[in-house]
Amino acid sequence: MARIWKFGDHVDTDQIVPGRFAPFMRPNEDVGSAAFIEAHPDFNKQAQPGDILVAGENFGCGSSREYAPLALKRRQLGAIIAKSFARIFYRNAINLGLPIFVDAVAVEILEDGEQVDLNLVTGLLARSSGSIELPPLPEFAQKIVQAGGIAAYVRQTGKFPIGTSS
Amino acid sequence: MTQSTFNPLPETTVRGTGLAGARIGQTMSEQIFSQAAGRPVKVGDLVVVTPDVAMGHDSLTPSIIKIMREELGIQNVHDPHQVVLVLDHVAPSSTVAVANAHNVIRQFASEQGIRLFEVGRGICHQVLVEEGIARPGQIVIGSDSHSTSYGAVGAFGTGMGSTDVALCWGTGKAWFRIPETMRIRVSGRLGFGVYAKDLALKLCRMLTIDGATYEAIEYQGMSWMRLEERQTLASMAIELGAKAGLFSPEGLEWNTISTPDWLTIEDTAVYSKTVDVDLEALEPQVAVPHHVDSVVDISEVVGRQIDVVFLGTCTNGRAEDIRQAAEIVRGQKLRTRLIVSPASSRELQKTIADGSLNTLLDAGATLTTPGCGPCMGRHQGTLGDKDVCLSTGNRNFRGRMGSPDSEIYLASPAVAAATAVCGSIADPRTLR
Ligand code: SF4
């Protein structure tokens, strides 16, 4: 079972990992240990691998720092479900192979602290009372997530996961 | 651009449901990506193209090198001329770890034959424009969200994460989805004591922090603006969530840089929305803690106590910003700390030459190395608990400049100067 951690709208990258905790500033420490270190200390201390982060609009706004989604990936977050994502965060999360879902209705329904089961392949999220079907990622993004990230995809296939022009 | 002979204009006819035979124009983003792709592209297309420039700064370059070498298994950059490196975020180094990271970058630059701008040369976004590296019609990506700044010269500038930049360094390429474009049109001119920064903050107020997510912005009706003012606006396009913020190069004076003749604003292009702003009615604007879109007219916050004023950043750290502040501060004593971080060494030199830097120092200001200064809270003025700062920068998220218990207001250099003189938020129009 995975715990739901619920956040509000406009969670910015400074909340996910403050600039002062960047890998560049602390090269010998795991950036995962800094996830929400100031903005949500309970998450920082208690989040377990597989847990699911649920957020409102514009999750991950602010800087381009990839170490924000990287910190969540290092914590082995099961998925992020949000009403919407900021552009660079969305791109970075897919590039890193972090499963993300855009589903405003699910965000309204899910409650903080709830225990659920998420099947990443089918997108089926089982709750104690019924289940929710999450919408799939765009096809190219699925390819990237399945390969474990875009770096792995390009390394394995020698090409970009979209278009014919490469 | 390598495909400079391709002209997209004749081929983009009759799209959508316009009158039969009517030509539907391209947005600036469509024009730029059509050139880069060598075929006409339209909104929603996914393309893989070769960016003209892929910039990395000190804060992320070590991780980019690591991803390129360890995750992609590529040892050398595809094209050293495509890559530019700038040491600006924590420069000069503040700790042994940062110093070692800088040395890793220096070593990489020299072994790969990549241009490196050293500590003190300035903020990446200022340096790339000053050096003529970011040019009209180009695609410029950077490991930094404020890479939208290059839109000031008519380049499609956009920020990407370390993995995207590593992919570009290693393969020469990057993937893009051609964004929708919203246009921002202004009428009238900025009044006394009102600046491009006030317009940038007003746009945050009107459109909110995600008002332009996944979209590009075109700024129209602003060909009278100086380059510096365009940089202020384009740098803050990301504060609306935008992918890029583009000005037509029209009205800019270039010494050496030519504008491609295919790059222009086309009235018949399809825009997702149009936002009109009357500059005559614009008041000085202030963003209050802790969101860039929590913006009010200055009259609502006049008198709030401020401990430290920060004059700098890629948004407002140029010579004209320092000059505007000096005009207000001249002959006065400061009632707050005032930290000045020029955007580049050249901008610093201009303010030495015209005496404006000295005016600020006389009043009690202090100067840091040209670069990002305390903007990210890592050095040269990190905020402590309960510190209240008024900054000319672009972000006031909680903890951005240091302690999560500190507060940041954002405003123009003129408001910053008036505030430093008064010790509390002040309207520059009442001081002159
Ligand atoms: S000045 Fe601030 S916003 Fe601009 S590039 Fe530097 S850290 Fe980023």
XYZ file of C-alpha atoms and ligand atoms in Angstrom:
606
model
C 0.000 0.000 0.000
C 1.101 3.544 -0.721
C 0.326 6.669 1.253
C -1.126 9.767 -0.399
C 0.699 13.016 0.395
C -1.522 15.910 -0.575
C -0.231 19.366 -1.498
C -1.886 22.584 -2.701
C -1.536 24.673 -5.861
C 1.667 26.202 -7.229
C 4.173 24.069 -5.319
C 7.431 25.647 -6.561
C 10.834 24.065 -7.014
C 12.235 26.062 -4.081
C 9.775 24.175 -1.877
C 10.696 20.802 -3.363
C 14.429 21.420 -2.913
C 15.621 24.861 -1.721
C 18.556 26.211 -3.768
C 20.778 26.037 -0.729
C 20.336 22.237 -0.670
C 21.301 21.775 -4.340
C 23.671 18.879 -5.111
C 26.121 21.578 -6.241
C 26.185 22.947 -2.680
C 26.233 19.517 -0.987
C 27.986 17.183 -3.454
C 28.419 14.356 -0.958
C 24.822 14.094 0.130
C 21.841 12.438 -1.515
C 19.551 15.154 -2.868
C 16.628 12.856 -1.970
C 17.268 13.707 1.683
C 16.413 17.349 0.907
C 12.984 16.691 -0.635
C 10.542 19.148 0.989
C 13.046 19.602 3.818
C 11.616 23.002 4.779
C 8.214 23.157 3.119
C 6.898 19.788 4.376
C 9.141 18.287 7.083
C 6.745 15.352 7.691
C 7.038 14.288 4.059
C 10.785 14.773 4.261
C 11.094 12.425 7.255
C 8.333 9.899 6.646
C 7.722 9.427 2.904
C 8.282 5.815 1.895
C 9.209 4.320 -1.489
C 6.048 3.954 -3.570
C 4.157 6.771 -1.855
C 2.113 9.060 -4.100
C 2.241 12.833 -4.212
C -1.051 14.539 -5.095
C -1.074 18.255 -5.904
C -3.187 21.043 -7.373
C -2.422 23.369 -10.259
C 1.022 24.160 -11.672
C 3.073 21.663 -9.666
C 6.830 22.282 -9.936
C 6.724 25.906 -11.056
C 9.788 28.109 -10.775
C 13.282 27.130 -11.705
C 14.546 24.557 -14.201
C 16.398 22.637 -11.494
C 16.131 18.985 -12.437
C 17.276 18.050 -8.965
C 13.733 18.843 -7.789
C 12.156 15.859 -9.641
C 15.432 13.972 -9.106
C 15.045 14.311 -5.329
C 11.547 12.798 -5.623
C 12.850 10.037 -7.873
C 15.627 9.252 -5.361
C 12.940 8.947 -2.693
C 11.382 6.370 -5.049
C 8.116 8.235 -5.176
C 5.512 5.992 -6.820
C 3.859 8.729 -8.880
C 2.783 12.350 -8.923
C -0.856 13.159 -9.692
C -1.628 16.842 -10.217
C -4.282 19.070 -11.756
C -1.522 20.550 -13.928
C 2.268 20.734 -14.058
C 4.662 23.590 -14.792
C 6.259 23.075 -18.197
C 9.887 22.505 -17.259
C 9.009 20.242 -14.326
C 6.736 18.111 -16.524
C 9.485 17.726 -19.087
C 12.152 17.001 -16.478
C 9.982 14.434 -14.691
C 9.297 12.560 -17.934
C 12.954 12.775 -18.925
C 13.876 11.175 -15.601
C 11.221 8.478 -15.970
C 9.138 9.658 -13.006
C 5.509 8.540 -13.529
C 3.215 11.578 -13.605
C -0.497 11.898 -14.198
C -2.692 14.895 -14.948
C -6.140 14.309 -13.427
C -8.021 17.146 -11.736
C -10.909 14.945 -10.636
C -8.654 12.395 -8.939
C -6.882 15.218 -7.112
C -10.196 16.441 -5.691
C -11.204 12.960 -4.554
C -7.966 11.715 -3.006
C -7.302 12.545 0.633
C -4.109 13.179 2.508
C -2.924 10.131 4.429
C -5.137 7.701 2.493
C -3.700 4.271 1.621
C -4.015 3.217 -2.029
C -2.618 0.796 -4.606
C -1.496 2.136 -7.991
C -0.942 -0.042 -11.034
C 1.400 2.002 -13.241
C 0.731 -0.072 -16.351
C -3.062 0.212 -16.285
C -3.224 3.522 -14.400
C -5.736 1.932 -12.018
C -5.661 3.412 -8.528
C -7.427 1.239 -5.958
C -8.852 2.901 -2.835
C -10.645 1.364 0.134
C -13.871 2.573 -1.480
C -13.744 1.913 -5.228
C -11.065 2.844 -7.731
C -9.967 5.629 -10.069
C -8.703 5.220 -13.620
C -5.914 7.702 -14.305
C -5.434 9.000 -17.874
C -2.302 7.688 -19.590
C 0.711 9.813 -20.516
C 1.209 10.814 -24.167
C 2.736 7.970 -26.166
C 6.249 9.389 -26.489
C 6.310 10.066 -22.772
C 5.281 6.470 -22.041
C 8.214 5.237 -24.107
C 10.569 7.402 -22.061
C 9.141 6.345 -18.704
C 9.248 2.671 -19.704
C 12.911 2.946 -20.717
C 13.642 4.447 -17.279
C 14.299 7.926 -18.616
C 15.213 9.665 -21.853
C 18.951 9.176 -21.362
C 18.400 5.416 -21.152
C 16.045 5.541 -24.168
C 18.526 7.399 -26.370
C 21.357 5.176 -25.213
C 19.394 1.995 -25.980
C 17.883 3.050 -29.310
C 20.294 5.695 -30.598
C 17.418 8.060 -31.349
C 14.930 10.475 -29.822
C 11.534 9.041 -28.848
C 9.605 11.323 -31.202
C 9.254 12.148 -34.857
C 11.127 10.835 -37.826
C 13.582 13.661 -38.261
C 16.221 12.223 -35.951
C 21.361 28.843 -38.512
C 22.577 26.156 -40.815
C 19.502 26.049 -43.069
C 19.641 29.739 -43.897
C 18.433 29.276 -47.440
C 15.069 27.864 -46.413
C 12.230 30.357 -46.613
C 9.035 29.145 -44.935
C 6.832 31.999 -46.022
C 5.596 30.969 -49.475
C 4.631 27.491 -48.320
C 2.461 28.350 -45.359
C -0.782 29.107 -47.071
C -4.369 28.444 -46.141
C -4.355 26.828 -42.770
C -7.455 26.383 -40.683
C -10.745 27.875 -41.725
C -9.749 31.268 -43.070
C -11.146 32.664 -46.286
C -10.254 30.578 -49.303
C -6.906 31.760 -50.559
C -6.210 33.887 -47.508
C -2.724 33.358 -46.197
C -2.426 32.423 -42.561
C 0.719 33.784 -41.015
C 3.143 32.143 -38.643
C 3.901 33.103 -35.085
C 7.542 33.966 -34.409
C 7.967 30.533 -32.805
C 6.617 28.835 -35.922
C 8.943 30.903 -38.104
C 11.993 30.050 -36.016
C 11.220 26.326 -35.804
C 10.319 26.144 -39.513
C 13.774 27.488 -40.284
C 15.440 25.068 -37.887
C 13.440 22.051 -39.084
C 13.794 22.928 -42.761
C 10.050 22.560 -43.333
C 6.954 24.470 -42.292
C 5.873 23.495 -38.799
C 2.785 24.471 -36.857
C 1.493 24.580 -33.305
C 1.435 21.160 -31.660
C 4.076 19.577 -33.911
C 6.819 17.666 -32.141
C 10.202 18.358 -33.715
C 13.807 17.388 -33.125
C 16.095 20.255 -34.131
C 19.631 21.521 -33.600
C 19.612 24.496 -31.198
C 22.097 27.226 -32.124
C 23.294 27.592 -28.550
C 23.131 25.323 -25.478
C 24.237 27.229 -22.387
C 25.253 25.773 -19.037
C 26.060 27.691 -15.853
C 28.157 26.743 -12.857
C 25.277 25.563 -10.741
C 24.241 22.698 -13.040
C 27.106 22.057 -15.445
C 28.792 19.401 -13.254
C 25.537 17.399 -13.266
C 25.113 17.903 -17.028
C 28.610 16.573 -17.700
C 27.886 13.599 -15.459
C 24.611 12.760 -17.223
C 26.231 13.093 -20.668
C 29.134 10.828 -19.761
C 27.638 8.337 -17.319
C 24.006 8.021 -18.399
C 24.291 8.684 -22.129
C 27.769 7.182 -22.424
C 28.963 10.091 -24.605
C 32.395 11.426 -23.699
C 32.639 14.533 -25.874
C 30.235 17.293 -26.824
C 28.827 16.996 -30.339
C 29.754 20.552 -31.328
C 31.893 22.720 -29.035
C 30.694 25.858 -30.849
C 27.109 25.123 -29.804
C 28.019 25.086 -26.114
C 28.683 28.097 -23.866
C 29.589 27.959 -20.179
C 29.240 30.773 -17.640
C 30.397 30.858 -14.002
C 27.847 33.194 -12.429
C 25.567 31.571 -9.865
C 27.992 31.060 -6.998
C 30.952 33.037 -8.207
C 33.511 33.625 -6.817
C 33.199 30.276 -5.063
C 31.869 30.262 -1.519
C 32.983 26.826 -0.327
C 35.585 24.195 -1.178
C 32.876 22.089 -2.851
C 31.850 24.973 -5.106
C 35.489 25.789 -5.915
C 36.066 22.160 -6.901
C 32.937 22.210 -9.078
C 34.196 25.356 -10.835
C 37.485 23.586 -11.496
C 35.669 20.602 -13.005
C 33.910 23.037 -15.377
C 37.151 24.848 -16.292
C 38.843 21.543 -17.026
C 35.905 20.363 -19.161
C 35.826 23.648 -21.128
C 39.509 23.587 -21.936
C 39.607 19.920 -22.900
C 36.485 20.230 -25.099
C 37.379 23.609 -26.616
C 34.227 25.303 -25.260
C 33.860 29.043 -24.608
C 33.877 29.719 -20.869
C 33.030 33.049 -19.249
C 34.882 33.292 -15.959
C 33.846 34.391 -12.486
C 32.885 38.074 -12.569
C 32.102 38.335 -16.284
C 28.411 38.378 -15.431
C 25.048 36.628 -15.408
C 24.724 34.088 -18.225
C 21.662 35.758 -19.778
C 23.347 39.161 -19.875
C 26.654 37.813 -21.171
C 25.120 35.845 -24.051
C 23.287 38.932 -25.272
C 26.279 41.272 -24.799
C 28.625 38.933 -26.596
C 26.258 38.553 -29.543
C 26.022 34.814 -28.888
C 22.213 34.888 -28.632
C 20.904 36.365 -31.898
C 17.615 37.064 -33.624
C 15.958 33.993 -35.115
C 18.045 31.490 -33.185
C 17.049 28.719 -30.813
C 18.933 29.108 -27.540
C 18.479 26.596 -24.743
C 19.958 26.951 -21.284
C 20.120 25.013 -18.042
C 18.247 27.890 -16.476
C 14.593 28.833 -16.449
C 15.305 32.503 -17.185
C 16.672 31.532 -20.606
C 13.450 33.116 -21.855
C 15.589 36.299 -21.622
C 16.975 35.687 -25.126
C 13.543 36.557 -26.491
C 14.650 40.173 -25.943
C 16.767 39.904 -29.111
C 14.217 37.808 -31.027
C 15.708 34.406 -30.206
C 13.568 31.476 -29.057
C 15.188 31.161 -25.629
C 13.968 28.478 -23.265
C 15.108 26.756 -20.093
C 15.583 23.021 -19.856
C 16.692 20.550 -17.229
C 20.102 18.941 -16.981
C 19.116 15.819 -18.927
C 17.806 17.824 -21.909
C 20.935 19.963 -21.960
C 23.156 16.863 -21.634
C 21.325 15.284 -24.582
C 21.908 18.424 -26.625
C 25.592 18.612 -25.745
C 26.040 14.929 -26.581
C 23.919 14.676 -29.736
C 23.596 18.302 -30.882
C 19.806 17.987 -30.760
C 16.783 18.708 -28.601
C 13.081 17.924 -28.875
C 10.386 20.577 -28.814
C 6.633 20.834 -29.077
C 5.768 23.948 -31.086
C 3.901 26.047 -28.522
C 0.723 28.055 -28.845
C 1.420 31.779 -28.675
C -0.378 34.453 -26.729
C 0.281 38.048 -27.640
C 0.641 40.910 -25.229
C -0.111 44.273 -26.800
C 0.491 47.598 -25.167
C -0.821 51.039 -25.942
C 0.563 54.334 -24.697
C 3.881 54.910 -22.971
C 5.244 54.325 -19.481
C 4.587 57.327 -17.223
C 7.018 59.115 -14.908
C 8.455 56.688 -12.336
C 6.982 53.646 -14.094
C 9.223 51.130 -15.834
C 9.304 47.916 -17.842
C 9.552 46.039 -14.520
C 6.180 47.441 -13.487
C 4.709 46.092 -16.716
C 6.357 42.700 -16.080
C 4.850 42.574 -12.573
C 1.493 43.797 -13.851
C 1.463 40.912 -16.335
C 2.099 38.472 -13.452
C -0.841 40.048 -11.661
C -3.132 39.825 -14.699
C -2.130 36.419 -16.024
C -0.937 34.690 -12.809
C 1.987 32.365 -12.305
C 0.668 29.723 -14.720
C -1.164 32.026 -17.129
C 1.089 31.107 -20.048
C 2.126 27.524 -19.221
C 3.300 25.590 -22.306
C 2.826 28.753 -24.404
C 5.103 31.307 -25.987
C 4.459 35.013 -25.560
C 4.888 37.653 -28.273
C 5.289 41.208 -27.027
C 3.751 43.604 -29.515
C 3.560 47.377 -29.821
C 6.853 47.746 -27.963
C 9.325 48.436 -30.754
C 10.170 51.686 -28.951
C 11.608 49.770 -26.012
C 15.332 49.683 -25.368
C 17.096 46.324 -25.292
C 17.401 46.510 -21.495
C 13.657 46.944 -21.052
C 13.004 44.010 -23.363
C 15.401 41.886 -21.293
C 13.476 42.753 -18.131
C 10.202 41.613 -19.700
C 11.535 38.529 -21.478
C 13.370 37.315 -18.364
C 10.060 37.309 -16.504
C 8.121 35.427 -19.201
C 8.941 32.263 -17.218
C 7.218 33.809 -14.201
C 3.981 33.357 -16.191
C 4.978 29.764 -16.888
C 5.824 30.602 -20.523
C 8.145 28.543 -22.666
C 9.517 31.654 -24.392
C 8.876 35.399 -24.509
C 9.647 36.898 -27.885
C 10.183 40.425 -29.104
C 10.571 41.209 -32.784
C 14.064 42.727 -33.179
C 12.398 45.713 -34.831
C 13.600 48.966 -33.304
C 16.811 47.538 -31.856
C 20.067 49.099 -32.941
C 22.664 46.538 -33.857
C 26.292 47.168 -34.585
C 27.219 43.782 -35.862
C 24.174 41.564 -35.645
C 21.804 41.323 -38.528
C 18.214 40.251 -38.254
C 17.086 37.543 -40.672
C 14.507 38.993 -43.033
C 12.102 36.084 -42.480
C 11.681 36.963 -38.798
C 8.767 39.291 -38.259
C 5.447 39.671 -36.490
C 2.680 38.498 -38.822
C -0.745 39.950 -38.143
C -2.437 36.943 -39.680
C -0.770 34.445 -37.328
C -3.072 32.513 -35.015
C -2.823 33.524 -31.353
C -4.317 31.600 -28.435
C -5.228 34.869 -26.819
C -4.525 38.585 -26.835
C -3.872 40.574 -23.687
C -4.086 44.372 -23.962
C -2.409 46.646 -21.445
C -2.756 50.420 -21.285
C 0.604 51.736 -20.108
C -0.780 55.195 -19.353
C -2.815 53.747 -16.499
C 0.057 51.704 -15.040
C 1.256 52.467 -11.503
C 4.477 51.179 -9.921
C 3.809 47.541 -8.979
C 5.123 45.474 -6.074
C 5.031 41.682 -5.672
C 4.485 40.802 -2.020
C 5.652 37.603 -0.276
C 5.608 34.731 -1.306
C 4.332 34.610 -4.881
C 5.364 36.462 -8.013
C 1.717 36.964 -8.915
C 0.738 38.431 -5.542
C 1.139 41.893 -7.027
C -0.358 45.163 -5.803
C -0.173 48.859 -6.690
C 2.571 50.478 -4.661
C 0.103 52.591 -2.672
C -1.082 49.434 -0.890
C 2.342 48.639 0.584
C 3.981 52.035 1.093
C 5.529 52.233 4.573
C 6.227 48.528 5.102
C 9.577 48.112 6.933
C 12.438 46.715 4.836
C 15.825 45.525 6.171
C 17.780 45.058 2.983
C 17.415 46.145 -0.628
C 18.935 44.056 -3.423
C 19.649 45.749 -6.755
C 20.670 43.206 -9.358
C 19.748 40.035 -11.332
C 19.183 39.205 -14.987
C 15.887 41.075 -14.697
C 17.161 44.416 -13.349
C 20.918 44.497 -12.743
C 22.025 46.490 -15.755
C 23.690 49.927 -15.916
C 20.435 51.731 -16.612
C 18.875 50.116 -13.538
C 21.807 51.208 -11.388
C 21.638 54.673 -12.965
C 17.919 55.005 -12.211
C 18.590 54.044 -8.604
C 21.491 56.489 -8.335
C 19.346 59.378 -9.513
C 16.985 58.794 -6.611
C 19.676 58.107 -4.019
C 21.949 61.053 -4.942
C 22.870 63.129 -1.887
C 20.888 60.956 0.543
C 21.865 58.503 3.265
C 20.453 54.994 3.134
C 18.175 53.659 5.854
C 18.467 50.005 4.755
C 21.382 47.871 3.626
C 21.736 48.090 -0.157
C 23.535 45.300 -2.030
C 24.354 46.045 -5.669
C 25.200 43.132 -7.986
C 25.810 44.348 -11.551
C 24.570 41.982 -14.249
C 27.964 41.944 -15.967
C 31.456 43.406 -15.866
C 30.590 45.680 -18.807
C 27.482 46.979 -17.113
C 29.589 47.572 -13.986
C 32.126 49.525 -16.030
C 29.393 51.756 -17.443
C 28.245 52.650 -13.939
C 31.817 53.409 -12.883
C 32.292 55.617 -15.943
C 29.161 57.686 -15.377
C 29.609 57.940 -11.614
C 26.320 56.275 -10.718
C 28.023 53.452 -8.830
C 29.907 55.998 -6.745
C 26.674 57.806 -5.937
C 25.286 54.592 -4.472
C 28.509 53.810 -2.570
C 28.567 57.360 -1.153
C 25.107 56.794 0.242
C 26.201 53.563 1.940
C 25.581 50.812 -0.630
C 27.907 47.862 -1.119
C 29.000 46.102 -4.291
C 29.348 42.408 -5.126
C 31.047 40.654 -8.019
C 28.999 40.876 -11.233
C 26.823 37.759 -11.335
C 23.716 36.402 -9.667
C 24.669 37.725 -6.222
C 22.182 36.777 -3.478
C 19.305 36.114 -5.946
C 19.355 32.373 -5.137
C 20.264 32.793 -1.489
C 23.561 30.995 -1.746
C 26.058 33.758 -1.050
C 26.795 37.498 -0.962
C 23.756 38.437 1.095
C 21.799 35.299 2.023
C 18.774 36.341 4.107
C 18.451 35.348 7.770
C 15.326 34.525 9.799
C 12.806 37.406 9.751
C 14.885 39.454 7.275
C 12.655 41.435 4.934
C 14.157 42.166 1.532
C 12.996 44.285 -1.387
C 14.650 42.950 -4.529
C 14.729 44.016 -8.165
C 14.814 40.301 -9.063
C 12.175 38.014 -10.446
C 11.245 35.452 -7.774
C 10.036 35.789 -4.217
C 9.209 32.184 -3.364
C 9.587 31.365 0.318
C 13.251 30.655 1.046
C 14.430 31.781 -2.398
C 17.099 34.083 -0.951
C 17.820 32.227 2.284
C 15.839 31.505 5.423
C 12.309 30.196 4.904
C 11.345 32.725 7.555
C 12.559 35.662 5.458
C 10.338 37.693 3.153
C 10.930 39.088 -0.341
C 9.183 41.933 -2.136
C 9.870 42.511 -5.842
C 9.853 45.902 -7.550
C 11.611 48.201 -10.014
C 15.059 49.703 -9.372
C 13.381 53.078 -8.747
C 11.144 51.652 -6.016
C 14.183 49.810 -4.639
C 16.171 53.043 -4.417
C 13.321 55.016 -2.868
C 12.858 52.208 -0.345
C 16.562 52.135 0.556
C 16.426 55.898 1.183
C 13.256 55.774 3.296
C 13.838 52.499 5.184
C 10.388 51.329 4.190
C 8.625 50.747 0.877
C 8.370 54.103 -0.868
C 6.964 55.455 -4.119
C 9.802 56.953 -6.194
C 7.394 59.491 -7.711
C 6.979 61.204 -4.344
C 10.704 61.656 -3.779
C 11.644 63.758 -6.781
S 20.200 36.485 -11.562
Fe 18.838 35.143 -10.405
S 17.196 34.639 -11.806
Fe 18.862 35.487 -13.040
S 20.059 33.686 -13.725
Fe 20.965 34.411 -11.800
S 19.977 33.233 -10.160
Fe 18.724 33.027 -12.032
